[in-house]
Coordinates of C-alpha atoms and ligand atoms in Angstrom, one line a residue:
M4 CA 286.4 75.2 7.5
N5 CA 284.3 78.2 8.6
I6 CA 282.6 79.8 5.7
V7 CA 280.4 82.9 5.4
I8 CA 277.8 82.9 2.7
V9 CA 276.8 86.4 1.6
G10 CA 274.5 87.9 -1.0
A11 CA 276.5 90.0 -3.4
Q12 CA 273.6 92.1 -4.7
W13 CA 270.3 93.2 -3.2
G14 CA 269.3 89.9 -1.6
D15 CA 267.2 87.1 -3.1
E16 CA 270.2 85.9 -5.0
G17 CA 269.3 82.3 -4.3
K18 CA 271.4 82.0 -1.1
G19 CA 268.9 79.5 0.2
K20 CA 269.9 76.9 -2.4
M21 CA 273.6 77.4 -1.9
I22 CA 273.3 77.3 1.9
D23 CA 271.3 74.1 1.6
I24 CA 274.0 72.5 -0.6
L25 CA 276.9 73.6 1.6
S26 CA 275.0 72.7 4.8
R27 CA 275.7 69.1 4.0
K28 CA 279.4 69.6 4.5
V29 CA 279.4 71.4 7.8
D30 CA 278.4 70.7 11.4
Y31 CA 276.9 74.0 12.4
I32 CA 274.8 76.6 10.5
V33 CA 274.2 80.0 12.0
R34 CA 272.1 83.0 11.0
Y35 CA 273.9 86.2 11.9
Q36 CA 271.6 89.1 11.1
G37 CA 268.2 90.2 10.0
G38 CA 264.9 88.8 11.1
N39 CA 261.8 87.4 9.5
N40 CA 262.1 89.9 6.7
A41 CA 264.3 87.4 5.1
G42 CA 263.1 84.3 3.3
H43 CA 265.0 81.4 1.9
T44 CA 263.2 79.0 -0.4
V45 CA 264.7 75.5 -0.6
V46 CA 263.4 72.7 -2.8
A47 CA 264.4 69.3 -1.3
G48 CA 263.0 65.9 -2.2
G49 CA 260.4 67.5 -4.5
K50 CA 259.1 69.6 -1.6
E51 CA 259.4 73.3 -1.2
Y52 CA 260.3 74.8 2.2
I53 CA 260.3 78.5 3.0
F54 CA 262.4 79.6 6.0
H55 CA 262.2 83.0 7.6
L56 CA 264.3 82.5 10.8
I57 CA 265.5 78.9 11.3
P58 CA 268.5 78.1 9.1
S59 CA 267.5 75.9 6.2
G60 CA 270.3 73.5 7.2
I61 CA 267.8 72.1 9.6
L62 CA 266.6 69.9 6.8
H63 CA 269.8 67.9 7.1
K64 CA 269.8 65.4 9.9
G65 CA 272.3 65.9 12.7
K66 CA 273.2 69.5 11.8
I67 CA 273.1 72.0 14.6
C68 CA 271.3 75.2 13.5
C69 CA 271.6 78.5 15.5
I70 CA 270.1 81.9 15.5
G71 CA 273.0 84.3 16.5
N72 CA 272.8 87.3 18.7
G73 CA 272.8 89.6 15.6
V74 CA 269.3 88.4 14.6
V75 CA 266.1 89.9 15.8
V76 CA 263.5 87.4 16.6
D77 CA 259.7 87.6 16.4
P78 CA 258.8 84.7 18.8
M79 CA 255.3 84.3 17.3
V80 CA 256.8 83.7 13.8
L81 CA 259.6 81.5 15.2
I82 CA 257.1 79.3 17.1
K83 CA 255.0 78.9 14.0
E84 CA 258.1 77.9 12.0
I85 CA 259.1 75.3 14.6
N86 CA 255.6 73.9 14.6
D87 CA 255.5 73.7 10.8
L88 CA 258.8 71.8 10.7
R89 CA 257.5 69.4 13.3
K90 CA 254.4 68.8 11.2
A91 CA 256.6 68.1 8.2
G92 CA 258.3 65.4 10.3
I93 CA 261.5 67.3 10.9
H94 CA 262.8 67.0 14.4
I95 CA 264.7 69.9 15.7
D96 CA 265.0 69.3 19.4
G97 CA 268.6 69.3 20.6
R98 CA 269.9 70.7 17.3
F99 CA 268.2 74.1 17.2
K100 CA 269.6 77.0 19.4
I101 CA 268.7 80.6 19.9
S102 CA 271.2 83.1 21.3
S103 CA 270.2 84.4 24.7
L104 CA 271.5 87.8 23.4
A105 CA 269.2 88.0 20.3
H106 CA 266.7 90.9 20.6
V107 CA 263.0 90.2 20.6
I108 CA 260.5 91.9 18.3
L109 CA 257.5 93.2 20.2
P110 CA 254.0 94.3 18.9
Y111 CA 255.0 97.9 19.2
H112 CA 257.9 97.4 16.8
R113 CA 255.6 95.9 14.1
I114 CA 253.1 98.7 14.4
L115 CA 255.7 101.5 14.6
D116 CA 257.3 100.1 11.4
Q117 CA 254.1 100.3 9.5
L118 CA 253.1 103.7 10.9
R119 CA 256.4 105.3 10.2
E120 CA 256.3 104.1 6.6
T121 CA 252.9 105.6 6.0
K122 CA 254.1 109.0 7.3
R123 CA 257.1 109.2 5.0
T124 CA 257.2 111.1 1.7
Q125 CA 260.0 108.8 0.5
R126 CA 259.1 105.2 1.4
I127 CA 261.8 102.8 2.3
G128 CA 259.8 99.7 1.3
T129 CA 260.0 98.0 4.7
T130 CA 258.3 94.7 5.1
G131 CA 256.6 96.2 8.2
R132 CA 257.6 93.3 10.5
G133 CA 259.2 95.4 13.1
I134 CA 262.8 94.6 12.3
G135 CA 264.0 98.2 11.9
P136 CA 262.4 99.5 15.2
C137 CA 263.7 96.4 17.1
Y138 CA 267.2 97.1 15.9
A139 CA 266.7 100.8 16.8
D140 CA 265.7 99.9 20.3
K141 CA 268.8 97.7 20.6
I142 CA 271.0 100.6 19.6
I143 CA 269.3 103.1 21.9
R144 CA 269.5 100.5 24.7
C145 CA 265.9 99.8 25.5
G146 CA 265.7 96.5 23.6
I147 CA 264.5 93.2 25.2
R148 CA 266.7 90.2 24.7
M149 CA 265.8 86.5 24.8
V150 CA 267.6 86.3 28.2
D151 CA 265.4 89.1 29.5
L152 CA 262.3 87.2 28.5
L153 CA 263.4 84.2 30.6
N154 CA 263.5 86.4 33.7
P155 CA 259.9 87.5 34.4
G156 CA 261.1 90.3 36.8
V157 CA 263.6 91.8 34.4
F158 CA 261.2 91.5 31.5
R159 CA 258.4 93.2 33.6
D160 CA 260.6 96.2 34.5
K161 CA 261.9 96.7 31.0
L162 CA 258.6 96.4 29.4
K163 CA 256.9 98.8 31.8
D164 CA 259.6 101.4 31.3
N165 CA 259.4 101.0 27.5
L166 CA 255.6 101.2 27.4
K167 CA 255.6 104.3 29.5
E168 CA 257.6 106.2 26.8
K169 CA 256.3 104.4 23.7
N170 CA 252.6 104.7 24.5
E171 CA 253.0 108.4 24.8
I172 CA 254.8 108.6 21.4
F173 CA 252.1 106.4 19.8
K174 CA 249.3 108.6 21.1
K175 CA 250.9 112.0 20.5
V176 CA 252.7 111.4 17.2
Y177 CA 250.8 108.6 15.6
D178 CA 247.3 109.0 17.0
H179 CA 247.4 105.3 18.0
P180 CA 245.9 104.0 21.3
G181 CA 249.1 102.4 22.5
F182 CA 249.6 98.9 24.0
S183 CA 248.4 97.1 27.2
F184 CA 251.2 96.0 29.5
D185 CA 249.3 92.9 30.7
K186 CA 248.5 91.6 27.3
I187 CA 252.1 91.8 26.0
Y188 CA 253.6 90.6 29.3
E189 CA 251.4 87.4 29.4
E190 CA 251.7 86.7 25.7
Y191 CA 255.5 87.0 25.7
L192 CA 255.9 84.9 28.9
D193 CA 254.1 82.2 27.1
Y194 CA 256.5 82.5 24.2
A195 CA 259.4 82.4 26.6
K196 CA 258.1 79.1 28.0
A197 CA 257.7 77.6 24.5
L198 CA 261.2 78.7 23.5
S199 CA 263.2 78.3 26.7
G200 CA 264.5 74.9 25.7
Y201 CA 266.2 76.4 22.7
I202 CA 267.8 79.5 24.3
C203 CA 271.4 79.3 25.2
N204 CA 274.7 81.2 24.8
V205 CA 275.2 80.5 21.2
H206 CA 278.5 82.4 21.1
L207 CA 280.0 79.9 23.6
L208 CA 278.6 76.9 21.7
L209 CA 280.1 78.2 18.4
N210 CA 283.5 79.0 19.9
D211 CA 283.6 75.6 21.5
A212 CA 282.8 74.1 18.0
V213 CA 285.7 76.2 16.6
D214 CA 288.0 74.8 19.2
K215 CA 286.9 71.3 18.4
K216 CA 287.6 71.9 14.7
K217 CA 284.0 71.6 13.7
D218 CA 282.9 73.3 10.5
I219 CA 280.5 76.3 10.7
L220 CA 278.5 77.9 7.9
F221 CA 277.5 81.5 8.6
E222 CA 274.3 82.2 6.8
G223 CA 273.8 85.8 5.6
A224 CA 270.3 87.1 4.9
Q225 CA 269.5 89.9 2.4
G226 CA 272.5 91.2 0.4
T227 CA 275.5 93.5 0.4
F228 CA 273.6 96.5 -1.0
L229 CA 271.0 96.3 1.8
D230 CA 273.8 96.6 4.4
I231 CA 273.1 99.4 6.9
D232 CA 276.5 101.0 6.2
F233 CA 277.5 100.0 2.7
G234 CA 274.1 99.6 1.1
T235 CA 272.1 102.0 -1.0
Y236 CA 271.1 104.0 2.2
P237 CA 268.4 104.7 3.2
F238 CA 266.8 101.9 1.1
V239 CA 268.6 99.2 3.1
T240 CA 267.9 96.8 5.9
S241 CA 268.7 97.6 9.5
S242 CA 271.6 95.2 10.0
S243 CA 275.1 94.4 8.8
T244 CA 274.5 92.1 5.9
T245 CA 278.2 92.1 4.8
A246 CA 280.6 89.4 5.9
G247 CA 281.7 91.5 8.9
G248 CA 278.2 91.0 10.3
A249 CA 279.0 87.3 10.7
T250 CA 281.4 88.0 13.5
I251 CA 279.4 90.7 15.3
G252 CA 276.3 88.7 15.0
T253 CA 277.7 85.4 16.4
G254 CA 280.6 86.3 18.7
V255 CA 283.0 84.3 16.6
S256 CA 286.2 86.2 16.0
P257 CA 287.1 87.3 12.4
V258 CA 290.4 85.4 12.6
K259 CA 288.4 82.2 12.9
I260 CA 286.7 82.6 9.5
D261 CA 288.4 80.9 6.6
K262 CA 286.4 81.9 3.5
V263 CA 283.6 84.1 2.2
I264 CA 281.5 82.8 -0.7
G265 CA 279.4 85.4 -2.6
V266 CA 276.1 84.5 -4.2
A267 CA 275.0 86.5 -7.2
K268 CA 272.2 86.0 -9.7
A269 CA 273.1 86.0 -13.4
Y270 CA 271.1 89.2 -13.5
T271 CA 270.0 91.6 -10.8
T272 CA 266.8 92.1 -8.8
R273 CA 265.8 94.4 -6.1
V274 CA 262.6 94.6 -3.9
G275 CA 261.1 97.8 -2.8
E276 CA 262.3 101.3 -3.4
G277 CA 265.7 102.8 -4.2
P278 CA 268.0 103.4 -7.1
F279 CA 268.6 100.6 -9.6
P280 CA 270.8 101.7 -12.5
T281 CA 270.4 98.5 -14.6
E282 CA 266.7 98.1 -14.2
F283 CA 264.9 96.8 -17.3
P284 CA 262.3 98.9 -19.1
P285 CA 258.8 98.0 -17.9
A286 CA 257.7 95.5 -20.6
F287 CA 260.9 93.5 -20.4
D288 CA 260.9 93.8 -16.6
K289 CA 257.5 92.1 -16.5
F290 CA 258.6 89.4 -18.9
M291 CA 261.8 88.6 -16.9
R292 CA 260.0 88.8 -13.5
N293 CA 257.6 86.1 -14.7
K294 CA 260.4 84.1 -16.4
G295 CA 262.4 84.2 -13.2
N296 CA 259.5 83.9 -10.8
E297 CA 260.8 87.0 -9.1
F298 CA 258.3 87.4 -6.3
G299 CA 259.4 87.7 -2.6
A300 CA 259.4 84.5 -0.6
T301 CA 258.3 86.4 2.5
T302 CA 256.0 89.0 1.2
G303 CA 255.1 87.9 -2.3
R304 CA 256.1 91.4 -3.5
P305 CA 257.2 91.6 -7.1
R306 CA 260.9 92.1 -7.5
R307 CA 262.3 94.7 -10.0
C308 CA 264.7 93.1 -12.5
G309 CA 267.7 94.3 -14.4
W310 CA 270.9 93.3 -16.1
F311 CA 274.0 92.0 -14.1
D312 CA 275.7 95.0 -12.6
A313 CA 279.4 94.2 -12.4
V314 CA 280.3 97.5 -10.8
M315 CA 278.1 96.5 -7.8
V316 CA 279.3 93.0 -7.6
K317 CA 282.9 94.1 -7.8
E318 CA 282.3 96.4 -4.8
S319 CA 280.7 93.4 -3.0
V320 CA 283.8 91.3 -3.7
L321 CA 285.9 94.0 -2.0
L322 CA 283.6 94.7 0.9
N323 CA 283.1 91.0 1.8
G324 CA 286.4 89.6 0.9
I325 CA 284.7 87.2 -1.5
S326 CA 287.1 84.7 -3.0
E327 CA 284.5 82.5 -4.8
L328 CA 281.2 83.3 -6.4
A329 CA 278.2 81.2 -7.0
I330 CA 276.2 82.4 -10.0
M331 CA 272.5 81.6 -9.7
K332 CA 269.6 81.3 -12.1
L333 CA 271.6 81.2 -15.2
D334 CA 268.7 79.3 -16.8
I335 CA 266.5 82.4 -16.6
L336 CA 268.7 84.0 -19.2
D337 CA 268.1 81.1 -21.7
N338 CA 266.7 82.1 -25.0
L339 CA 267.5 85.8 -24.9
K340 CA 268.8 87.3 -28.1
N341 CA 271.3 89.6 -26.3
I342 CA 272.6 89.9 -22.8
K343 CA 274.1 93.0 -21.2
I344 CA 276.5 93.4 -18.4
C345 CA 277.0 96.8 -16.7
T346 CA 280.7 97.6 -16.4
G347 CA 280.5 101.3 -15.5
Y348 CA 278.2 104.3 -15.2
K349 CA 277.9 107.7 -16.8
Y350 CA 276.5 110.8 -15.2
K351 CA 276.8 114.4 -16.3
G352 CA 279.6 113.6 -18.7
K353 CA 281.6 111.7 -16.0
K354 CA 282.4 108.0 -16.1
F355 CA 282.3 105.9 -12.9
R356 CA 284.0 102.6 -12.7
E357 CA 283.4 102.3 -8.9
F358 CA 280.1 102.1 -7.2
P359 CA 278.9 105.7 -6.5
Y360 CA 277.5 106.4 -3.1
D361 CA 276.1 109.8 -3.9
F362 CA 272.3 109.4 -4.1
E363 CA 271.9 111.8 -7.0
V364 CA 274.6 110.0 -9.1
L365 CA 273.3 106.5 -8.3
S366 CA 269.7 107.5 -9.0
N367 CA 270.5 109.0 -12.4
A368 CA 273.5 106.9 -13.5
L369 CA 273.4 105.6 -17.0
P370 CA 274.9 102.1 -17.2
I371 CA 277.8 101.5 -19.6
Y372 CA 277.0 98.0 -21.1
K373 CA 279.0 95.3 -22.6
E374 CA 276.6 93.5 -24.9
M375 CA 277.0 89.8 -25.6
P376 CA 275.0 87.4 -27.8
G377 CA 272.6 85.1 -25.8
W378 CA 272.1 81.4 -26.3
D379 CA 269.0 79.6 -27.7
S380 CA 269.5 76.2 -26.0
L381 CA 268.6 75.3 -22.4
T382 CA 271.2 75.4 -19.7
T383 CA 269.1 73.4 -17.2
K384 CA 270.2 70.0 -18.3
A385 CA 273.9 70.8 -18.1
K386 CA 275.7 68.8 -15.4
K387 CA 279.2 69.9 -16.3
Y388 CA 280.6 73.3 -17.4
R389 CA 281.5 72.0 -20.8
Q390 CA 277.9 71.0 -21.5
L391 CA 276.8 74.6 -21.3
P392 CA 276.0 76.5 -24.5
G393 CA 279.1 78.3 -25.9
N394 CA 277.6 81.8 -25.4
A395 CA 276.7 81.0 -21.8
K396 CA 280.3 80.0 -21.2
N397 CA 281.4 83.2 -22.8
Y398 CA 279.1 85.2 -20.5
L399 CA 280.4 83.5 -17.4
S400 CA 284.0 83.8 -18.5
F401 CA 283.4 87.6 -19.0
L402 CA 281.9 87.9 -15.6
Q403 CA 284.8 86.1 -14.0
D404 CA 287.3 88.3 -15.8
V405 CA 285.6 91.6 -15.1
L406 CA 285.1 90.7 -11.4
N407 CA 288.5 89.2 -11.1
T408 CA 287.0 86.5 -8.9
K409 CA 286.6 82.7 -9.4
I410 CA 283.2 81.4 -10.2
S411 CA 283.1 78.1 -8.3
M412 CA 279.4 77.2 -8.7
I413 CA 276.7 77.8 -11.3
S414 CA 273.1 77.1 -10.7
V415 CA 270.8 76.3 -13.6
G416 CA 267.6 75.4 -11.8
S417 CA 266.0 75.4 -8.3
S418 CA 266.8 71.8 -7.3
R419 CA 270.1 70.6 -5.8
E420 CA 270.8 68.5 -8.8
E421 CA 270.7 71.5 -11.1
T422 CA 274.1 72.8 -10.0
I423 CA 277.5 72.8 -11.8
F424 CA 280.5 72.7 -9.5
L425 CA 283.7 73.9 -10.9
D426 CA 286.0 72.8 -8.1
Ligands
LIG24 P1 267.6 84.0 -1.1 O1 266.8 84.9 -0.3 O2 268.9 84.6 -1.6 O3 267.8 82.6 -0.5 O4 266.7 83.7 -2.4 P2 265.3 83.0 -2.5 O5 265.4 81.7 -1.9 O6 264.2 83.9 -2.0 O7 265.1 83.0 -4.0 C1 265.6 82.1 -4.8 C2 264.5 81.4 -5.6 O8 265.0 81.0 -6.8 C3 263.9 80.2 -5.0 O9 262.6 80.0 -5.3 C4 264.8 79.1 -5.5 O10 264.2 77.8 -5.5 C5 265.0 79.6 -6.9 N1 266.3 79.3 -7.5 C6 267.5 79.2 -6.9 N2 268.5 78.9 -7.8 C7 267.8 78.8 -9.0 C8 268.3 78.6 -10.3 O11 269.5 78.4 -10.6 N3 267.4 78.6 -11.3 C9 266.0 78.8 -11.1 N4 265.2 78.8 -12.1 N5 265.6 79.0 -9.8 C10 266.5 79.0 -8.8

C-alpha cells in the first residue's frame, strides 16, 4: 500500500513518530517537499534522533529512504546528517537515494533569505536556511539540480550565469559584497563527490517499486496550513505540503497512491508569524509550551500554542483526502480543568464554519468554542482506547464526529510504545 503522511495543522504535529511507526510496515520511505527547515524528532531505543533531510525510516534496517525531486537540498547539512548517522552506527549505503532532479541550496540562497527577512516590515518568520530563495530559483528557471552538480561543465556555466546577476543584486539592493565563483564552485564540487554515490533517478526507482508491488510511505514535512497555495499565505513555506505535493515531488502518479493519513496534535501550535485564531492567552500559552515542550526541533524557536481548531483540520481533511487521523500528544492535555475545541469563527457579526482565507477575517476571527471537561488522570499509561479516562474518550469522540473522519491512532507519549491503535 502506498500511503501519504501529511500534517493537518501548521507542522510539528508529531509526524516524525508516526512516520517512524509506519516505516516498519513499508519498503520505501520518501520525502517529497521542503528542505532542512523541517525537523522530525524520533525517540527509538531510548535515544533521540533529529532528522532534517534524511527520512527517519533510515533507523529501520533494510528500508530504502529517498529524497524526492520536490525537496531542496543543502548538501552541507545533508553530509553532516549522513556522517552523524554513520557515527551512531547506522549504515545507509545502498539504501539512501537522492533524486538527481532535487534542487540544491547555495550560499546565496541562505544569505538572501536572511537579508530579505530583515528588510520586510511584515516578517514571514523564515528559518533563514535558503529554502524559499532556492524554490524561487527553481521556478524562475535558474536553479541548480543535483544532476547539474555532477557535471562540472554544466555546473560551471550555470553558476557563472547566476552569480553575474545575483552579485549585482546583492551589491545594489542589499549592500552585500556578493559571492566568489571559485569558492562556491570548489566547495560544491567536493559536495558532489561526497554525494555522487547516492544520487539517482528516484522517480524511476519508485515507479519500479510500485510495479513490483512494494509499499511506499510518502513523508510530508511541515503541515497543510504552511502549504504555498492553501496555507495562511504569506506566512507559509515555499512548497506544496498537501498530499498533492507527494506526486509532484516524487514523480509517482496520483492514481498509485492508496491512502492519506493526517497527523494532528490534540491542540494546535504554530511557529513564526501569522494569524492563529485559537492561540492561548500569554500566561496559559507559556504554561502549555513548557508542558508540551513546544520548541522547534530545527531552530529551537518557541512555538505558539492554542486549542484544537476543528475548522482548520476539517479543511485539511478535504484538501488532502485524509481518511484516517492520528491524534498526537493527547497526554499534554492531561490535568486540565476544561478543554476547548474551535468549531467556527465569528467576525463582524458573521459566522464562519469554513476556513476563511481573507487575511483580515482570519487575523481577527473570534473562535466559537465547544467547551468540554478535562480529565485529571494520566493518559500515558493507556495501551488500549478503553483504558483512557472517560473525558479523554469524550474529547476524541467529539473530534471524530466534528471532523467526520476516523481516528485510527492516538499518541500519549513520545516513545513508540505510547501509542494506541484503533484498527
Ligand atoms: P513533526 O515535525 O511533525 O515530526 O514534529 P516534531 O517531531 O518536531 O515534534 C514532535 C515532538 O513531540 C517530538 O519531540 C516527539 O518526540 C514528541 N511527541 C510525539 N508524539 C508525542 C506524544 O504523543 N506525547 C508527547 N508528550 N510527546 C510526543
